[in-house]
XYZ file of C-alpha atoms in Angstrom:
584
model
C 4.767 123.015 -198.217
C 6.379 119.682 -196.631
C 9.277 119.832 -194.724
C 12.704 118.723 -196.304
C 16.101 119.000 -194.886
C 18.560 120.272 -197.326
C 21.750 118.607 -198.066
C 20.637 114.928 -197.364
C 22.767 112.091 -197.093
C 19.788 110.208 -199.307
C 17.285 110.343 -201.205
C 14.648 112.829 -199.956
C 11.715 110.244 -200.593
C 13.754 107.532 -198.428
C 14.421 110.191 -195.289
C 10.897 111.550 -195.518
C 9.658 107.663 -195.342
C 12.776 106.968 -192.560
C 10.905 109.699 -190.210
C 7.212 108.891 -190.905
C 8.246 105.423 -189.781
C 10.049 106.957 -186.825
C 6.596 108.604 -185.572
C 4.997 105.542 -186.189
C 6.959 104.078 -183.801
C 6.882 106.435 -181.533
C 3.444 106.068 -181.315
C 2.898 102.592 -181.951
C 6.309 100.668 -180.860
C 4.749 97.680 -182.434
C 5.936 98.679 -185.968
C 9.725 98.506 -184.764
C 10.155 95.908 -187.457
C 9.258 98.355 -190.257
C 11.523 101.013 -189.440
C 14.826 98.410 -188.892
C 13.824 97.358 -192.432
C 13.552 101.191 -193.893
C 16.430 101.808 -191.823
C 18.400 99.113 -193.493
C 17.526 99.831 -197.073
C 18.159 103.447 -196.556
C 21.285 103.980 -194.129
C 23.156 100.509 -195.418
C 24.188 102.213 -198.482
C 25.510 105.596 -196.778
C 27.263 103.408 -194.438
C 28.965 101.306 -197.250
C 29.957 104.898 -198.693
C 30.870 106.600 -196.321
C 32.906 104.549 -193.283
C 33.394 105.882 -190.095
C 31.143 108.797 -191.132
C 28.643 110.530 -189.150
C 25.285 109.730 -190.833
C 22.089 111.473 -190.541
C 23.056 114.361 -188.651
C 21.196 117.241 -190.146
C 19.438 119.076 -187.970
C 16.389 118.839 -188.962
C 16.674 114.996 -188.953
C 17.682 115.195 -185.431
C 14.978 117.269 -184.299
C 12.759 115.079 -185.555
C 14.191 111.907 -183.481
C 14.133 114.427 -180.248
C 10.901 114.903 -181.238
C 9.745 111.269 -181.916
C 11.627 110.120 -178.812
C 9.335 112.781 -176.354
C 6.444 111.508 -177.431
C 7.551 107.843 -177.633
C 8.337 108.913 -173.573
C 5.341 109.956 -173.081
C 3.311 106.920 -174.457
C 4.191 104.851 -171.898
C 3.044 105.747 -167.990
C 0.127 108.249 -168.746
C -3.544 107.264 -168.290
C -6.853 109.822 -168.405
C -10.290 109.208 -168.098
C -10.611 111.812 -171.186
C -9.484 110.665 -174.450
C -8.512 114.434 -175.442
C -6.378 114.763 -172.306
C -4.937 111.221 -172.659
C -3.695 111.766 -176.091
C -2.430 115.170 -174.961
C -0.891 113.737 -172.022
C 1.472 111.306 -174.222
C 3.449 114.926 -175.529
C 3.728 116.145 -172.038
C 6.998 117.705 -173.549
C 6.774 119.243 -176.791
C 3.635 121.309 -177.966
C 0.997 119.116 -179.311
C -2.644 120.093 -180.199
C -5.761 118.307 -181.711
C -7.756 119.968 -184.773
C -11.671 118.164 -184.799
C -13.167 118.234 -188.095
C -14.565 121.737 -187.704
C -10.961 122.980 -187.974
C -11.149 124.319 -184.439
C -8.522 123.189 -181.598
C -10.166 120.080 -179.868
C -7.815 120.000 -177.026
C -3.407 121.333 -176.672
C -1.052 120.978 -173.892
C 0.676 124.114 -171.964
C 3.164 123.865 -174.481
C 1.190 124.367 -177.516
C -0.653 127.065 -175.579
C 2.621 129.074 -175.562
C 3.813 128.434 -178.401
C 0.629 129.228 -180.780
C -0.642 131.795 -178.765
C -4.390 130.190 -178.511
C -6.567 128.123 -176.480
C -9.155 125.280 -176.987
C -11.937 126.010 -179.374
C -10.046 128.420 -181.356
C -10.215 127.830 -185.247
C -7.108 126.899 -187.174
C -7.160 130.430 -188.974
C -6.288 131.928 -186.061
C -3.237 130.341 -185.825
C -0.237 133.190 -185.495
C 1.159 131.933 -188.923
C 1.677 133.869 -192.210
C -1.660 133.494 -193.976
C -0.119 131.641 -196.843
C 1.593 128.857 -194.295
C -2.109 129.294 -192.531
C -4.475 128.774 -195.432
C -2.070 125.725 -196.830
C -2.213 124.149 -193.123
C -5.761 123.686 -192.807
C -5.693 123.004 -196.384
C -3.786 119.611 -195.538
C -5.795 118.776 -192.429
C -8.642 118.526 -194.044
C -7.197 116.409 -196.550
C -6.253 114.197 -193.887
C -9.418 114.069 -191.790
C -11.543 113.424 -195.188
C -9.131 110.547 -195.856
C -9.420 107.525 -193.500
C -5.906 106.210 -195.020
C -4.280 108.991 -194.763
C -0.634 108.949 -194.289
C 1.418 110.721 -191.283
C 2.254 114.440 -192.994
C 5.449 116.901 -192.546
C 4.605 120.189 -192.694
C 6.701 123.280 -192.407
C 5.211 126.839 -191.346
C 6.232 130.248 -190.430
C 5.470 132.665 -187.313
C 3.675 135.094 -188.259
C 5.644 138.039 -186.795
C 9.239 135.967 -186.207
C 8.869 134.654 -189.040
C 10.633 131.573 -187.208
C 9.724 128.031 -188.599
C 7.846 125.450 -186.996
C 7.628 121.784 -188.038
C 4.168 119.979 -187.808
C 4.172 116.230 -187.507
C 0.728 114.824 -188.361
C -1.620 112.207 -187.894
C -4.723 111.155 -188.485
C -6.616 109.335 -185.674
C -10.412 108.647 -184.565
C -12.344 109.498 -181.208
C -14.515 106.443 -179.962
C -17.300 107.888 -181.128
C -15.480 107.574 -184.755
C -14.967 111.253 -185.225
C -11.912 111.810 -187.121
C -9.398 113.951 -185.843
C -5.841 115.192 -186.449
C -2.684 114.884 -184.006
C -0.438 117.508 -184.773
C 3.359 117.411 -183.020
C 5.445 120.425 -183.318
C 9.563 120.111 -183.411
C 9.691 123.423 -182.119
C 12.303 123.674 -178.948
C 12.104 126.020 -175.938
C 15.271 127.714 -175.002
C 14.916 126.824 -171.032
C 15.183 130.038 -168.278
C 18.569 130.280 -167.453
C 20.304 128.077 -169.946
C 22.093 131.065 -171.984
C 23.729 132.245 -168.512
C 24.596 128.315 -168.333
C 26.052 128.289 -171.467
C 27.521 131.178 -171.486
C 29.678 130.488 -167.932
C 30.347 127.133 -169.583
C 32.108 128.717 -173.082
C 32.843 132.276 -172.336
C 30.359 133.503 -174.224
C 28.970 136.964 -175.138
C 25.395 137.441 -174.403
C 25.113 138.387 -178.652
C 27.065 134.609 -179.173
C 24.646 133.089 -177.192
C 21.837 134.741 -178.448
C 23.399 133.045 -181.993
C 23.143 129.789 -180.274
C 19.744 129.915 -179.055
C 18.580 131.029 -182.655
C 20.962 127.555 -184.182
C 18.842 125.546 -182.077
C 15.455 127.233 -183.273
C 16.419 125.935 -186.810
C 17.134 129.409 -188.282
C 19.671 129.979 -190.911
C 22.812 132.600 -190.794
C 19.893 134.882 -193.290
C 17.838 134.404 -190.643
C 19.572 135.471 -188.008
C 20.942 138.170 -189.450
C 17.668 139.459 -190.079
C 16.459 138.438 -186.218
C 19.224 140.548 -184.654
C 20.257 143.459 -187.606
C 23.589 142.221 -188.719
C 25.408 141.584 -192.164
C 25.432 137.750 -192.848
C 29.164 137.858 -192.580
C 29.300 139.422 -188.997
C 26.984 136.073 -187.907
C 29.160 133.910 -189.916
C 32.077 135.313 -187.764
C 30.274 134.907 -184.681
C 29.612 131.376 -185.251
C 33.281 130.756 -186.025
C 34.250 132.439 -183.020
C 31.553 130.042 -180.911
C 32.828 127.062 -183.028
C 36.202 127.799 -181.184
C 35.314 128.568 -177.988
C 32.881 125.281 -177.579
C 35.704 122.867 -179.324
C 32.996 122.260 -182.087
C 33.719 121.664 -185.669
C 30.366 122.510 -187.083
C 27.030 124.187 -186.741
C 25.863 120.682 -186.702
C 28.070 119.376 -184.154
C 27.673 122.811 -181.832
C 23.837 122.308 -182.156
C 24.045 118.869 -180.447
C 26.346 120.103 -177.661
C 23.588 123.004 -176.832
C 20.896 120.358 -177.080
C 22.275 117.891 -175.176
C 23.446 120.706 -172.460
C 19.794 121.872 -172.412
C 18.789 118.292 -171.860
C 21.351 118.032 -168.745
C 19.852 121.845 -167.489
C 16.589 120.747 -167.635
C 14.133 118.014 -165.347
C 15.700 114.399 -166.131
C 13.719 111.569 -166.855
C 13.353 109.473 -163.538
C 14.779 106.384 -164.475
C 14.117 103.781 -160.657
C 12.213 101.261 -160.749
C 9.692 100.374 -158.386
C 10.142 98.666 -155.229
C 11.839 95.266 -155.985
C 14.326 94.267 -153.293
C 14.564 90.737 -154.523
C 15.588 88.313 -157.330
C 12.401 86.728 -157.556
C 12.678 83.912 -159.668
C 9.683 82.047 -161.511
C 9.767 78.550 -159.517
C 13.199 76.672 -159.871
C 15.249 79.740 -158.882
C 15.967 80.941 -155.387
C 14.832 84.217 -154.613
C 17.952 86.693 -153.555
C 17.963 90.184 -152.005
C 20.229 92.837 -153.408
C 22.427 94.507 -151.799
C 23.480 98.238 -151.660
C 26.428 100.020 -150.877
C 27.454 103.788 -151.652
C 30.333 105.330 -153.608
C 31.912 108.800 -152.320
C 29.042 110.937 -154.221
C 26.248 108.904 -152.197
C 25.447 106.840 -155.818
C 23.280 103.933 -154.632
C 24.909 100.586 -156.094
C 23.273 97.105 -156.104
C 24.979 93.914 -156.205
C 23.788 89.814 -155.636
C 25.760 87.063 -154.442
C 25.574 84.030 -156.124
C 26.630 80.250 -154.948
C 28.244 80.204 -151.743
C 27.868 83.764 -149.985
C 31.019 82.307 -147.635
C 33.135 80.616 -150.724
C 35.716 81.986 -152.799
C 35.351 85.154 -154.630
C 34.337 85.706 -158.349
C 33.354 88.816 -159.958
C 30.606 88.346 -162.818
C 29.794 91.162 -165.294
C 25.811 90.727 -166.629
C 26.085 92.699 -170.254
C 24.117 95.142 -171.346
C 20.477 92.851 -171.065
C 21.104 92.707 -167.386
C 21.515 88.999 -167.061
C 22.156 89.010 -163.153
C 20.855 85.327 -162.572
C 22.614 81.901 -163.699
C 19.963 78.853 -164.296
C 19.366 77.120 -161.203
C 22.021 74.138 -162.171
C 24.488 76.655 -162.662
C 23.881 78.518 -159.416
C 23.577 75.191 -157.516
C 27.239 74.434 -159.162
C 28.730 77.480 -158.244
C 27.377 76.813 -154.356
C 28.709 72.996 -154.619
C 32.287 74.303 -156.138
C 32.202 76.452 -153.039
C 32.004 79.905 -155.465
C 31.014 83.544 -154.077
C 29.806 84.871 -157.227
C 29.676 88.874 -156.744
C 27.479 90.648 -159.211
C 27.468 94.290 -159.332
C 23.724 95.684 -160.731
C 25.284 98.603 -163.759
C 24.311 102.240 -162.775
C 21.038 102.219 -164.466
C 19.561 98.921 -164.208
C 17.986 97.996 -160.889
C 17.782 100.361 -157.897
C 21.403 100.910 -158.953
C 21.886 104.962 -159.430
C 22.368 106.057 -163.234
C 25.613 107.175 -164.598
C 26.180 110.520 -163.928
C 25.409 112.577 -167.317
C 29.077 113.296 -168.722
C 31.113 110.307 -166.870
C 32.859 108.134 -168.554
C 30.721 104.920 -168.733
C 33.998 102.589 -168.668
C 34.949 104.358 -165.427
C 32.185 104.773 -163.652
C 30.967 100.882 -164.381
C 34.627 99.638 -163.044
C 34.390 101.726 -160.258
C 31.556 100.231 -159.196
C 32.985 97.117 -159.435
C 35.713 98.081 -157.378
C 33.779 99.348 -154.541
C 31.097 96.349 -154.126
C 34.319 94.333 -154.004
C 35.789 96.367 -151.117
C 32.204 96.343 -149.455
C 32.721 92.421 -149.984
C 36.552 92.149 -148.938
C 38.237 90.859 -151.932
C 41.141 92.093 -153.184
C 42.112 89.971 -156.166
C 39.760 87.667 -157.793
C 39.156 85.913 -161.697
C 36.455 87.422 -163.679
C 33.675 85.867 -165.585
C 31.996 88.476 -168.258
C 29.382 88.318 -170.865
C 29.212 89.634 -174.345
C 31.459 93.059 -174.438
C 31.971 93.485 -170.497
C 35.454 92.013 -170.433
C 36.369 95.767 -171.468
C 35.236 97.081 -167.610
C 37.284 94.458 -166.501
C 40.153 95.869 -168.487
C 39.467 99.029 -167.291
C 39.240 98.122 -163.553
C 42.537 96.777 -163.566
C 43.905 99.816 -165.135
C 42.423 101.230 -162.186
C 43.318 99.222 -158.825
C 46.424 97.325 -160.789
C 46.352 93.558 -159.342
C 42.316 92.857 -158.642
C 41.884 90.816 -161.737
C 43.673 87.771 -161.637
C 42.239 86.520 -164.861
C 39.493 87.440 -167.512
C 36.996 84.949 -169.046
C 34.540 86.262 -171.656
C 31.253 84.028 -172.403
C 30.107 85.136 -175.708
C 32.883 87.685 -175.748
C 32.495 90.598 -177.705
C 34.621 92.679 -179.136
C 35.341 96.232 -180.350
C 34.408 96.679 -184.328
C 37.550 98.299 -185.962
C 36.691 97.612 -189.897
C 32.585 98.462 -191.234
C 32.908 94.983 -192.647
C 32.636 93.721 -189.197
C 29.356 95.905 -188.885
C 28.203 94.381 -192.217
C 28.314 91.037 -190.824
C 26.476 91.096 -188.308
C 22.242 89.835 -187.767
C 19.526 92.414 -188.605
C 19.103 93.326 -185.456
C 22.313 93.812 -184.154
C 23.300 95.728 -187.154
C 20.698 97.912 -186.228
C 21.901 98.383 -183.164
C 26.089 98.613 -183.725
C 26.003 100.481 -186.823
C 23.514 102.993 -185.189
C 26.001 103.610 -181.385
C 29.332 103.788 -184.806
C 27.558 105.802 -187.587
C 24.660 107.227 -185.883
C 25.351 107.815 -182.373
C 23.319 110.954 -181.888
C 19.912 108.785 -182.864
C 20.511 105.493 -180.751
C 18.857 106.843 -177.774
C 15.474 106.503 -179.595
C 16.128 103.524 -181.441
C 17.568 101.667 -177.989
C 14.154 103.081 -176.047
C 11.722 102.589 -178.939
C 13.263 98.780 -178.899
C 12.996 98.664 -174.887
C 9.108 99.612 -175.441
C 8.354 97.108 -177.960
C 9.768 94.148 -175.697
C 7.569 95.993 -172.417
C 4.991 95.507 -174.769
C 5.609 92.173 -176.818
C 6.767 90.623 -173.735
C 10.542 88.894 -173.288
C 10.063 85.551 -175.477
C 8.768 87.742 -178.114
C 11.749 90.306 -178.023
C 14.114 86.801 -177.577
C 13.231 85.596 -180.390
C 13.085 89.000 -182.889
C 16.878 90.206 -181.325
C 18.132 86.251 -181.773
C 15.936 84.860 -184.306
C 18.573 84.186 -187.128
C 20.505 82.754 -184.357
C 18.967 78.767 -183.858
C 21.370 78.471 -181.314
C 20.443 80.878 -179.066
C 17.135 80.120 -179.756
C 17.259 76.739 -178.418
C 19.273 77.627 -175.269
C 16.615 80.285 -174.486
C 13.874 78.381 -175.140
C 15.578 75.576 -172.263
C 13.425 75.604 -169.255
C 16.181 76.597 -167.116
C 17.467 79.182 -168.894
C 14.408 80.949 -169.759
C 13.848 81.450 -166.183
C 17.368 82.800 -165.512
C 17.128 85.154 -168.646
C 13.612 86.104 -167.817
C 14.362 86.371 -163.863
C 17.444 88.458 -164.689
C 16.919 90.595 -166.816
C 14.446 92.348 -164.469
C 17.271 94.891 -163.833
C 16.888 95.600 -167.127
C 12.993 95.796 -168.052
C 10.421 95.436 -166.145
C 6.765 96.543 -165.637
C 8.144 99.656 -163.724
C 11.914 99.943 -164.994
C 13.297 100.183 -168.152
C 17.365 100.436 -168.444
C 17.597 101.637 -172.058
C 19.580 104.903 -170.861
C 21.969 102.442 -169.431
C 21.984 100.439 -172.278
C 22.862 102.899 -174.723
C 25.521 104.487 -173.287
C 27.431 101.374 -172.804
C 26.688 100.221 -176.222
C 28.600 103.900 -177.249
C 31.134 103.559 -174.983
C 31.640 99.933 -176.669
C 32.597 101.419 -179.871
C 34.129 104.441 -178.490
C 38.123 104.990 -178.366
C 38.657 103.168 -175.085
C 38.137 99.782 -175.958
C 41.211 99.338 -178.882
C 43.260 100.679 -176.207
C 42.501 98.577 -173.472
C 42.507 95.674 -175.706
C 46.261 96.404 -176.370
C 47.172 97.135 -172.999
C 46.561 93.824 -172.105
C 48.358 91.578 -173.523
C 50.561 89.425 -171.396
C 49.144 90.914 -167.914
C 47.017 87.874 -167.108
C 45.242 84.975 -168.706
C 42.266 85.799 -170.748
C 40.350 83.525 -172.543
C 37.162 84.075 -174.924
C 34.505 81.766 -175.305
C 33.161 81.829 -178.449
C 29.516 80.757 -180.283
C 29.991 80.432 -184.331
C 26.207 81.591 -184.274
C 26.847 84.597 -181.968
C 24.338 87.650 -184.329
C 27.206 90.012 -182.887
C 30.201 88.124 -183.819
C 30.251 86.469 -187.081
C 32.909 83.601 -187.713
C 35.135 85.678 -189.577
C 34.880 88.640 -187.147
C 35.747 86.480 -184.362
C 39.163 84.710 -186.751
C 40.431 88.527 -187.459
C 39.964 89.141 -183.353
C 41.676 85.996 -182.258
C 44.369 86.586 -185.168
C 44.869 90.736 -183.948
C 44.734 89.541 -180.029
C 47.161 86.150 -179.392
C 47.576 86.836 -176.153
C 43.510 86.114 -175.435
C 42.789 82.376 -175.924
C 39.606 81.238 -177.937
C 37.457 78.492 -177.949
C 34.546 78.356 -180.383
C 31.286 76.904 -180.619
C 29.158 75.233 -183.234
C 26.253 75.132 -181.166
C 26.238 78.335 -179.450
C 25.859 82.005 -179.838
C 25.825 84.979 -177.991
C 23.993 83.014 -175.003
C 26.727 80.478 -175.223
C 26.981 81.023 -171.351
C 23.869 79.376 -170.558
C 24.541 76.346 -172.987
C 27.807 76.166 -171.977
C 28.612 77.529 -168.031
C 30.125 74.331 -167.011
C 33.729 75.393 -169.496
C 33.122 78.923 -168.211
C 33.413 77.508 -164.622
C 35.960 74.873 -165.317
C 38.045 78.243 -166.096
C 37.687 80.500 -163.257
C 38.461 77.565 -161.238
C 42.412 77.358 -162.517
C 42.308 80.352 -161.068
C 41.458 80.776 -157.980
């Protein structure tokens, strides 16, 4: 009895394939490469079919990436001296348990404890399922433990007294000794103490509509919850149109999400600071920097450098979403000689910087932060020199304080995707990316983090050259002495041994294709100069992308690139700087 969501977007085969590869990333972000390839050959064709379409958002699709992405969490800062307990330790979060090849329970968390009922050494018959679900269970571990190349299984079971389902995600694996075993994940969710008062406070709800919720988000049907709480089918279809209104949600799909990510907010948050690191360290050539701190009105810790000349004339540089806070040592050297105070606020996220408050607009909260490193620093009006897509907070900040941003240059600038064709274009991996924050936005969280794991793993040059390699351009500037250092150095704030920004990463990369940026765009024109530096090998931006842009924007003034990409700033930071200066 394998699992199958109903009413797929594809081809049942294709999802089922899509979330076996999304375990096996999860467990082993080393196979990224096989699930952007699935992912292409299965969501590229929705995407073509449906524009500007939410893909993928069954529920049962999306419990399985909530799913996937705890244990994909918990893979990475664990260690036990027991292999039992360290495998157990990776689900820390959702209810895992191992089956031995007696059939008995080799080891399960607290959470699998609860939810099944049973303890360590009990057999798999005892399991609180109906017998049929029970017998067909143990049925298909054995299966799998008799079967060295067995593949990850789906399996879908009932309580036996609820009658609630759970969802099994299985694996085979080995103990050193070379005993087989099986790894078996459940998708089921616990409703967290407290949350229905939460929700209800939040959405005037009755305790019997949130009741209705809770059983939504335990993946029972209007039958089933009919059944659950002795109603007709049409009184719960009632009471979920009446929650539909009172939440602002348009469907059972869209109010499950809200719930989930409310219960994700109620519950403990994921501590995202990195270690100790007070310093730009760099790798030889590079001077090594402190960062600074200052604090807004809620007592949010934000970091900043200062680049060049701390005494010289302001500029305010925006790093993108890899956290590029470092220049290569000519540059940096150039910027002191020209007499330059570069200013670099660290995002909230990256660094020692706080996160984004859950809920804040990410525009608003970045350009805030911008705003008040530049009062810690003095400066009141000052160019601004951003990479990739972060010419929108500049927009924003001047929205905000009217007259701080006396001109906008964008290296590598990036721009909001209004057509899918502009999706279409783009390199593998930033299709990936893009098209997942526009057509799957509920899912990038995993993809982002399960990409930020393979590059802790692979190591920078590695991740370089997968994000960048149909990009020869970029390839070659990264690959420069210089700038490998200043990527490398920078992009600590980013990823590091003890840090890894992907939180901060992804909501900027929604916010990017959110509807802000259109806006902004248009309130610009004519307000100051703006210019766009542009690489004809950017993976982001192709050539025709970045014509429609430069024909839609005439205000902004472009200058392209044969030889540069999306890293065109480090090829090319002598134009960037030739630039601010007309401006200061």
């Amino acid at each position: 009895m394998t699992a199958k969501a109903s009413q797929r977007d594809g081809g049942d085969a294709d999802i089922d394939d899509l979330i076996g590869r999304v375990y096996d990333v999860a467990l082993d972000p080393s196979r990224y490469e096989d699930l952007l390839d699935k992912w292409e050959s299965t969501v590229a064709p929705l995407r073509q079919a449906q524009d500007a379409t939410l893909l993928l958002d069954e529920p049962g699709i999306v419990g399985h990436f909530e799913r996937a992405d705890a244990v994909l969490e918990g893979m990475g800062a664990k260690r036990s001296t027991d292999e039992i307990a360290l495998l157990l330790q990776q689900f820390d979060t959702v209810a895992a348990v191992v089956i031995s090849e007696r059939l008995d329970v080799a080891g399960l968390n607290e959470a699998a404890a609860h939810l099944l009922g049973t303890g360590q050494g009990a057999r798999l018959t005892s399991f609180p399922l109906e017998a049929e679900d029970r017998a067909a269970l143990a049925r298909q571990i054995a299966r799998m433990l008799g079967d060295a190349s067995s593949e990850p299984s789906v399996f879908r079971v009932r309580r036996e007294e609820e009658g609630q389902f759970i969802v099994f995600h299985m694996r085979r694996a080995a103990r050193a000794s070379g005993e087989p075993i099986v790894i078996a994940v459940t998708s089921d969710l616990r409703w967290p103490k407290g949350f229905g008062d939460i929700l209800a406070e939040a959405f005037s709800l009755s305790a019997a509509e949130t009741d209705v919720v809770r059983l939504l988000v335990e993946c029972c049907s209007v039958k089933d919850i009919a059944e659950t709480r002795g109603r007709s089918v049409e009184t719960v279809r009632a009471q979920i149109k009446a929650i539909l209104g009172k939440t602002e949600t348009r469907s059972q799909i869209e109010l499950i999400r809200l719930a989930l990510s409310m219960m994700d907010i109620a519950g403990a948050t994921e501590d995202a600071q990195p270690g100790p690191r007070l310093i730009s360290q760099g790798l030889g050539q590079l001077e090594p920097l402190p960062f600074r701190t200052v604090f807004d009105a809620d007592d949010r810790a934000i970091d900043y450098l200062i680049l060049g000349d701390p005494k010289g004339t302001p500029v305010l540089f925006f790093h993108m979403d890899f956290g590029f806070v470092r220049w290569t040592v000519s540059a940096e050297a150039e910027a002191a000689r020209l007499g330059l105070k570069v200013i670099v606020p660290v995002r909230g996220g990256f660094g020692h910087s706080d996160p984004t408050p859950k809920g804040a607009n990410f525009g608003d909260v970045a350009a805030r932060d911008a705003i008040r490193v530049l009062d810690e620093e003095g400066v009141t009006s000052c160019p601004v020199l951003a990479l990739a897509a972060d010419h929108m907070i500049a927009l924003r900040l001047e929205q905000l304080r009217p007259g701080t941003v006396t001109a906008i240059v964008a290296a590598g600038g990036y721009f909001p995707c209004v057509t899918s064709e502009q999706v279409e274009r783009m390199h593998k991996w930033h299709r990936f990316i893009q098209a997942g924050a526009r057509y799957t936005p509920h899912l990038l969280p995993f993809l982002v983090k399960a990409g930020f794991h393979l590059a802790r793993r692979g190591g920078k040059r590695a991740f370089v050259h997968s994000v960048f390699g149909e990009s020869p351009a970029d390839i070659a500037t990264f690959e420069d002495e210089e700038v490998f250092e200043a990527l490398v150095t920078g992009s600590e704030v980013c990823l590091s041994d003890t840090h890894s920004a992907h939180d901060g990463f992804t909501r900027q990369t929604l916010w990017e294709h959110g509807p802000d940026l259109p806006k902004l765009l248009k309130w610009s024109e004519g307000r100051f100069p703006y210019h766009s530096l542009n690489g004809l090998q950017d993976p982001g931006m192709h050539p025709d992308t970045i014509a429609e842009h430069a024909a839609a924007h005439p205000w902004i003034e472009f200058k392209l690139y044969e030889d540069a990409g999306q890293l065109l700033f480090f090829r090319h930071w002598r134009d960037a700087l030739a630039l601010i200066l007309r401006y200061l």
